[in-house]
mmCIF file of C-alpha atoms in Angstrom:
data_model
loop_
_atom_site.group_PDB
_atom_site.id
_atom_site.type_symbol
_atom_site.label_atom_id
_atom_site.label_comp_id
_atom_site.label_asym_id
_atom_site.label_seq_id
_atom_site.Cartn_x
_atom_site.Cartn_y
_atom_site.Cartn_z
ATOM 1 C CA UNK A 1 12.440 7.929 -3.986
ATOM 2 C CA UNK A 2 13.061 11.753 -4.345
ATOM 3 C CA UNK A 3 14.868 11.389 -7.691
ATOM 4 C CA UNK A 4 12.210 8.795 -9.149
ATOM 5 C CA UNK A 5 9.312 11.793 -8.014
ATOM 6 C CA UNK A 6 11.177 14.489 -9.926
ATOM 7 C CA UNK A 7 11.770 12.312 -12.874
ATOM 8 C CA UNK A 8 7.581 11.290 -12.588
ATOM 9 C CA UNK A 9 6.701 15.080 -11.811
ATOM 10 C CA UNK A 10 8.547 15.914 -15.352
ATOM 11 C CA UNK A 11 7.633 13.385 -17.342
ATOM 12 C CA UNK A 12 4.260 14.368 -16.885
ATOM 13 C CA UNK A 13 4.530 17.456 -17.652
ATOM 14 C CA UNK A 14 6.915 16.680 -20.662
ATOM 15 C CA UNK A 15 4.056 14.181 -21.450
ATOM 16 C CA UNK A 16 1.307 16.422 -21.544
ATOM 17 C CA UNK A 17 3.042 19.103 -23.377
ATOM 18 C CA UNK A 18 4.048 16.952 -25.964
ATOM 19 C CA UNK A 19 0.535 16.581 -27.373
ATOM 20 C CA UNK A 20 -0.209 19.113 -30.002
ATOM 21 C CA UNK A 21 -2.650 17.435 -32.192
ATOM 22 C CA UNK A 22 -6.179 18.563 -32.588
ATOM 23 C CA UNK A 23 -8.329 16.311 -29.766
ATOM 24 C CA UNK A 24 -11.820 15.439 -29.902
ATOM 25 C CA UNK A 25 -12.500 15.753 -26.723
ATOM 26 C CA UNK A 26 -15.320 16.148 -24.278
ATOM 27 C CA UNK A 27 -16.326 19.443 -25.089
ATOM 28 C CA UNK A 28 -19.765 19.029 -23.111
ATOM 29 C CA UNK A 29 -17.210 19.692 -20.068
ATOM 30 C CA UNK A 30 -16.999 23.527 -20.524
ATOM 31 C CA UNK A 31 -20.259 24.155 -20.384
ATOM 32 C CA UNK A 32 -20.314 22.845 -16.732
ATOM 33 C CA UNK A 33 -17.595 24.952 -16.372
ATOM 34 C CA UNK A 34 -18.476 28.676 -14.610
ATOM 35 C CA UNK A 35 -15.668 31.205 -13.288
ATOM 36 C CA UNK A 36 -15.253 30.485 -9.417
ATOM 37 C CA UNK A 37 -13.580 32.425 -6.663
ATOM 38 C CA UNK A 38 -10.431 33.022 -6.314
ATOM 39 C CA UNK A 39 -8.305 31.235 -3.605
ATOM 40 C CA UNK A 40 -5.675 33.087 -1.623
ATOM 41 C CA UNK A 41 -2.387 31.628 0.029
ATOM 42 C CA UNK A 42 -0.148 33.679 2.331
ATOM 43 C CA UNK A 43 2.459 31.768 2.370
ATOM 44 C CA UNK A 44 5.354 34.168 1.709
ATOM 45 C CA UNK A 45 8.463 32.205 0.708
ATOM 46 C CA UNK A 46 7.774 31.948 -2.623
ATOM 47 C CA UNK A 47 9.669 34.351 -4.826
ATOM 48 C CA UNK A 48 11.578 34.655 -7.797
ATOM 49 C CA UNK A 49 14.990 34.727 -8.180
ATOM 50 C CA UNK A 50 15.711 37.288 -10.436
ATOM 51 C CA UNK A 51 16.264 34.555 -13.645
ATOM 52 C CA UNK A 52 14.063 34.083 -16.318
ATOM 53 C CA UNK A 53 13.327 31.181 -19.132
ATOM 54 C CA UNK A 54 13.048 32.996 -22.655
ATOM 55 C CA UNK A 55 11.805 31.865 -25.545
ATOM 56 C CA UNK A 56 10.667 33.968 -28.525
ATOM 57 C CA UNK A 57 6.804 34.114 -28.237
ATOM 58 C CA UNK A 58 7.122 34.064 -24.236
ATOM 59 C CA UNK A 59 9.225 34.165 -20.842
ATOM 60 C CA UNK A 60 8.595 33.220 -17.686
ATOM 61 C CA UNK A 61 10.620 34.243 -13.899
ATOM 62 C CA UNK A 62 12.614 31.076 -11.944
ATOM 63 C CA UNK A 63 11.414 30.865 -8.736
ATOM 64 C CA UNK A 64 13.720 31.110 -5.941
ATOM 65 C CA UNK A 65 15.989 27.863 -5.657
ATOM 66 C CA UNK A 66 14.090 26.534 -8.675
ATOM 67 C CA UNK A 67 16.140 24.300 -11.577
ATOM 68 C CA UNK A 68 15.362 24.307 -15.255
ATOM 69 C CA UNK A 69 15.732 21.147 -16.875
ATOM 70 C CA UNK A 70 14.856 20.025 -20.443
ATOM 71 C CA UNK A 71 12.377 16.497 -20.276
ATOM 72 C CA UNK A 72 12.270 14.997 -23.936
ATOM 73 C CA UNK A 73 12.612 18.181 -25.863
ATOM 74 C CA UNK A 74 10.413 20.522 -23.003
ATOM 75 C CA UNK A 75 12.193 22.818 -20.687
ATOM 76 C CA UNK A 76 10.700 22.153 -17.255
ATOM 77 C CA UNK A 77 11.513 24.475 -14.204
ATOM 78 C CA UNK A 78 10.999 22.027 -10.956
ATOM 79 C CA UNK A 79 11.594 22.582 -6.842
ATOM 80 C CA UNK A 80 14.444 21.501 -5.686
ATOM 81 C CA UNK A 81 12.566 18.167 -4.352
ATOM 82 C CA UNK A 82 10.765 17.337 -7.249
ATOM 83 C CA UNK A 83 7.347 18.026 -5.742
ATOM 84 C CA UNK A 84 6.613 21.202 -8.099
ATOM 85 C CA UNK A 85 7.116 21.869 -11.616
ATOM 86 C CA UNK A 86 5.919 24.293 -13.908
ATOM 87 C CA UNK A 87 6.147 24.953 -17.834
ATOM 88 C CA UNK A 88 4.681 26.969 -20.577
ATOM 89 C CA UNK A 89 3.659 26.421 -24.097
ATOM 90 C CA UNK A 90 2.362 28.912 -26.516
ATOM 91 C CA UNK A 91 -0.551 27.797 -28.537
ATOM 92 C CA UNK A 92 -0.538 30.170 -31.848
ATOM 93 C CA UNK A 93 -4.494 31.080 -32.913
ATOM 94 C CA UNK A 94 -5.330 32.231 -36.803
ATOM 95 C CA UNK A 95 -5.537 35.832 -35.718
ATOM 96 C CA UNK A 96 -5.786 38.477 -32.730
ATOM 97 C CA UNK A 97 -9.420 38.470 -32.120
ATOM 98 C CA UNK A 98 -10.212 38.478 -27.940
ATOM 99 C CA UNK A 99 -11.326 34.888 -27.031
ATOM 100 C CA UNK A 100 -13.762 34.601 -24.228
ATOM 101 C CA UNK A 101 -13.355 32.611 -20.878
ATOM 102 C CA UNK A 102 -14.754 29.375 -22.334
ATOM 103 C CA UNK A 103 -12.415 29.547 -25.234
ATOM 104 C CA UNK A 104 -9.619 29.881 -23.795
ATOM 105 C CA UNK A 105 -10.436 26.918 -20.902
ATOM 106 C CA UNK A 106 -11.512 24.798 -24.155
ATOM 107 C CA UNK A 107 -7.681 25.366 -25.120
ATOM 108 C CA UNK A 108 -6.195 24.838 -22.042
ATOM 109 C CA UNK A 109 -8.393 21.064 -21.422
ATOM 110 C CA UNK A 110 -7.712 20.348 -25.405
ATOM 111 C CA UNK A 111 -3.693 20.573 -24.494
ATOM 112 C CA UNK A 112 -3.845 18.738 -21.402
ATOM 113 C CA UNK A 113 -6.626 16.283 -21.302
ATOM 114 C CA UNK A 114 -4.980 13.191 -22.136
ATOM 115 C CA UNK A 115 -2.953 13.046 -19.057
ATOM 116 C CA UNK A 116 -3.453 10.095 -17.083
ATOM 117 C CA UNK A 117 -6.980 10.726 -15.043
ATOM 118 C CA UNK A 118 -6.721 14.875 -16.237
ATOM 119 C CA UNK A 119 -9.913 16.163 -14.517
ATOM 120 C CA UNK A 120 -10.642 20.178 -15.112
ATOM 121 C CA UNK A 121 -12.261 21.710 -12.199
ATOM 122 C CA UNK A 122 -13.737 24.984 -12.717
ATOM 123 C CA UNK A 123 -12.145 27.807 -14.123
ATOM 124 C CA UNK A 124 -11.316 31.712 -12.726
ATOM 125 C CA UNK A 125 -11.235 34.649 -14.899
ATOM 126 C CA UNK A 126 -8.396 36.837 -13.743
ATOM 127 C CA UNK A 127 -8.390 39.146 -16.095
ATOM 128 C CA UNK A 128 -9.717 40.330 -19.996
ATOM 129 C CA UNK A 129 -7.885 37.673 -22.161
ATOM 130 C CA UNK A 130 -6.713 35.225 -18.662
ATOM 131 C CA UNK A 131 -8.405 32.628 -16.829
ATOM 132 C CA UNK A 132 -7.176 29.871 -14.695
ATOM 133 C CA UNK A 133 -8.288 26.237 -14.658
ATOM 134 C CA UNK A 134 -7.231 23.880 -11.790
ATOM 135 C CA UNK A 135 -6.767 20.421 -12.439
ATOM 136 C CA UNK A 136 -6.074 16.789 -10.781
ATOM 137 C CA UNK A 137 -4.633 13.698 -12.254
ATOM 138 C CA UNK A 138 -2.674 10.660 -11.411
ATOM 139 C CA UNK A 139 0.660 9.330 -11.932
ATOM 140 C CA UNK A 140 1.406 6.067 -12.050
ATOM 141 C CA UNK A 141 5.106 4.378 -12.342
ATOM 142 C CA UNK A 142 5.076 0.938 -11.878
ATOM 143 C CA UNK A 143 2.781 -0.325 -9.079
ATOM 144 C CA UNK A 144 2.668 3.394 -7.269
ATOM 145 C CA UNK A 145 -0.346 5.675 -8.169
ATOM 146 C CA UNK A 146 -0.055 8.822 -6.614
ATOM 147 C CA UNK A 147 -2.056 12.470 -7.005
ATOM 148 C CA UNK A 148 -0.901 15.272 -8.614
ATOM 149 C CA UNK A 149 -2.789 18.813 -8.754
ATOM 150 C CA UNK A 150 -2.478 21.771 -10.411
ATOM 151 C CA UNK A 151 -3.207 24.828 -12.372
ATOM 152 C CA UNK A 152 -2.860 25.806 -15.976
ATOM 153 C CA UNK A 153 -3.101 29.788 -16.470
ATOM 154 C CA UNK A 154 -4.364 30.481 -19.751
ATOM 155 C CA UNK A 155 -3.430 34.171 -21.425
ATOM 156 C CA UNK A 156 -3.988 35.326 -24.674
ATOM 157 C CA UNK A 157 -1.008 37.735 -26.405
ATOM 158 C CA UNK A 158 -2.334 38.829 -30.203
ATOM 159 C CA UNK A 159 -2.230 35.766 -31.740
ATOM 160 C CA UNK A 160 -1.239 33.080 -29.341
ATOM 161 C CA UNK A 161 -2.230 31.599 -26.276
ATOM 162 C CA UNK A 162 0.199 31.349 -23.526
ATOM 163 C CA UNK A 163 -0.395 27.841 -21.131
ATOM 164 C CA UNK A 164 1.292 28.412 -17.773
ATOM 165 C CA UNK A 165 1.056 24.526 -16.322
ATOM 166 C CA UNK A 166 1.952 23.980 -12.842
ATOM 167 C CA UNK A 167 1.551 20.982 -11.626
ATOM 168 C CA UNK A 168 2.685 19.698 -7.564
ATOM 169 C CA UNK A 169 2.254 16.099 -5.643
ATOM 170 C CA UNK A 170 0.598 16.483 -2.171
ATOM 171 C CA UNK A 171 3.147 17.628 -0.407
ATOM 172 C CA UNK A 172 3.270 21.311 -2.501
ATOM 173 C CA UNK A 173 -0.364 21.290 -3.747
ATOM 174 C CA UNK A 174 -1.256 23.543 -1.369
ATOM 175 C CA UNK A 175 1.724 26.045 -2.777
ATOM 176 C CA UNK A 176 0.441 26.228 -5.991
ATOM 177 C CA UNK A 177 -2.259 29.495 -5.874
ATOM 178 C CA UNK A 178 0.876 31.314 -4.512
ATOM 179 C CA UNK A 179 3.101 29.687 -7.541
ATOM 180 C CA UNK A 180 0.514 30.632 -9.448
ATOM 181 C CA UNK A 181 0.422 34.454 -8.235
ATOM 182 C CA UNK A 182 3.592 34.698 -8.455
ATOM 183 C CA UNK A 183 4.504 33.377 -11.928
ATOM 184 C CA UNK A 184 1.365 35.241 -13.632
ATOM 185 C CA UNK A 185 3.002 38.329 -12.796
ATOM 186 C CA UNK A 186 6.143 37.164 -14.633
ATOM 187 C CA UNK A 187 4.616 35.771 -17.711
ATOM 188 C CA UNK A 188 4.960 37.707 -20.931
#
């Protein structure tokens, strides 16, 4: 049952990654969309481990006791049982000109809105350039349907968009603001 919620937790994120052609999508959503307040979590055994995933345009810190694994071609770093995983993909724009909040939520729903019952709940501007968008959706393998949450952080560098997507099951949804803190300050 563990092994067959990791495998689920990845391929959904593999899934959802692997959808990089233009979508045309609901875009009525973002205007119901308005920057909300920010949650807070004090759970404090969250950390990073000193590792980090590097790619050219981006890298990202391995939480503590965190794997990376590669899901169909997407490197995926997940909890040790399955119920958290979190990857990045870099969304290259036609130049360096600041996008606003709404923009950059339009890109983060345009990546991830075909995955199975995506639903974007309102986003949070963190910063000039950052927002964060939290999500639901539902996996389903086989008869089983189960929830997933989650949040994508959205950050503009010059000319691309970095997508930080976490994504937990019930039993670590309520982690994910503090996965969230924690991996925003290691994204570059």
């Amino acid at each position: 049952m563990k092994r067959r919620r990791l495998i689920a937790i990845g391929l959904f994120t593999a899934i959802s990654l692997l959808i990089f052609n233009s979508i045309v999508g609901n875009w009525h959503q973002i205007s119901l969309l308005e920057p909300a307040q920010a949650q807070s979590n004090t759970n404090s055994a969250i950390s990073l481990s000193g590792e980090t995933y590097k790619e050219s345009r981006f890298e990202v810190g391995i939480l503590e006791g965190y794997q990376q694994k590669v899901v169909s071609g997407v490197p995926v770093v997940e909890s040790p049982d399955g119920n958290l995983a979190y990857t990045v993909v870099v969304k290259p724009q036609v130049n360096t000109q600041q996008l606003d909040s709404e923009a950059l939520a339009r890109i983060a729903i345009e990546e991830f809105e075909r995955g199975e019952g995506f639903q974007p709940g309102q986003f949070r501007q963190s910063g000039a350039g950052e927002i964060s968008l939290p999500w639901s959706a539902t996996l389903t393998m086989g008869n089983n349907t189960q929830p997933l949450s989650g949040e994508v952080l959205a950050r503009q560098r010059g000319r691309n968009v970095l997508l930080l997507l976490i994504s937990a099951t019930e039993a670590k949804a309520e982690d994910v603001p503090q996965v969230l803190r924690v991996l925003s300050n290691s994204l570059k």
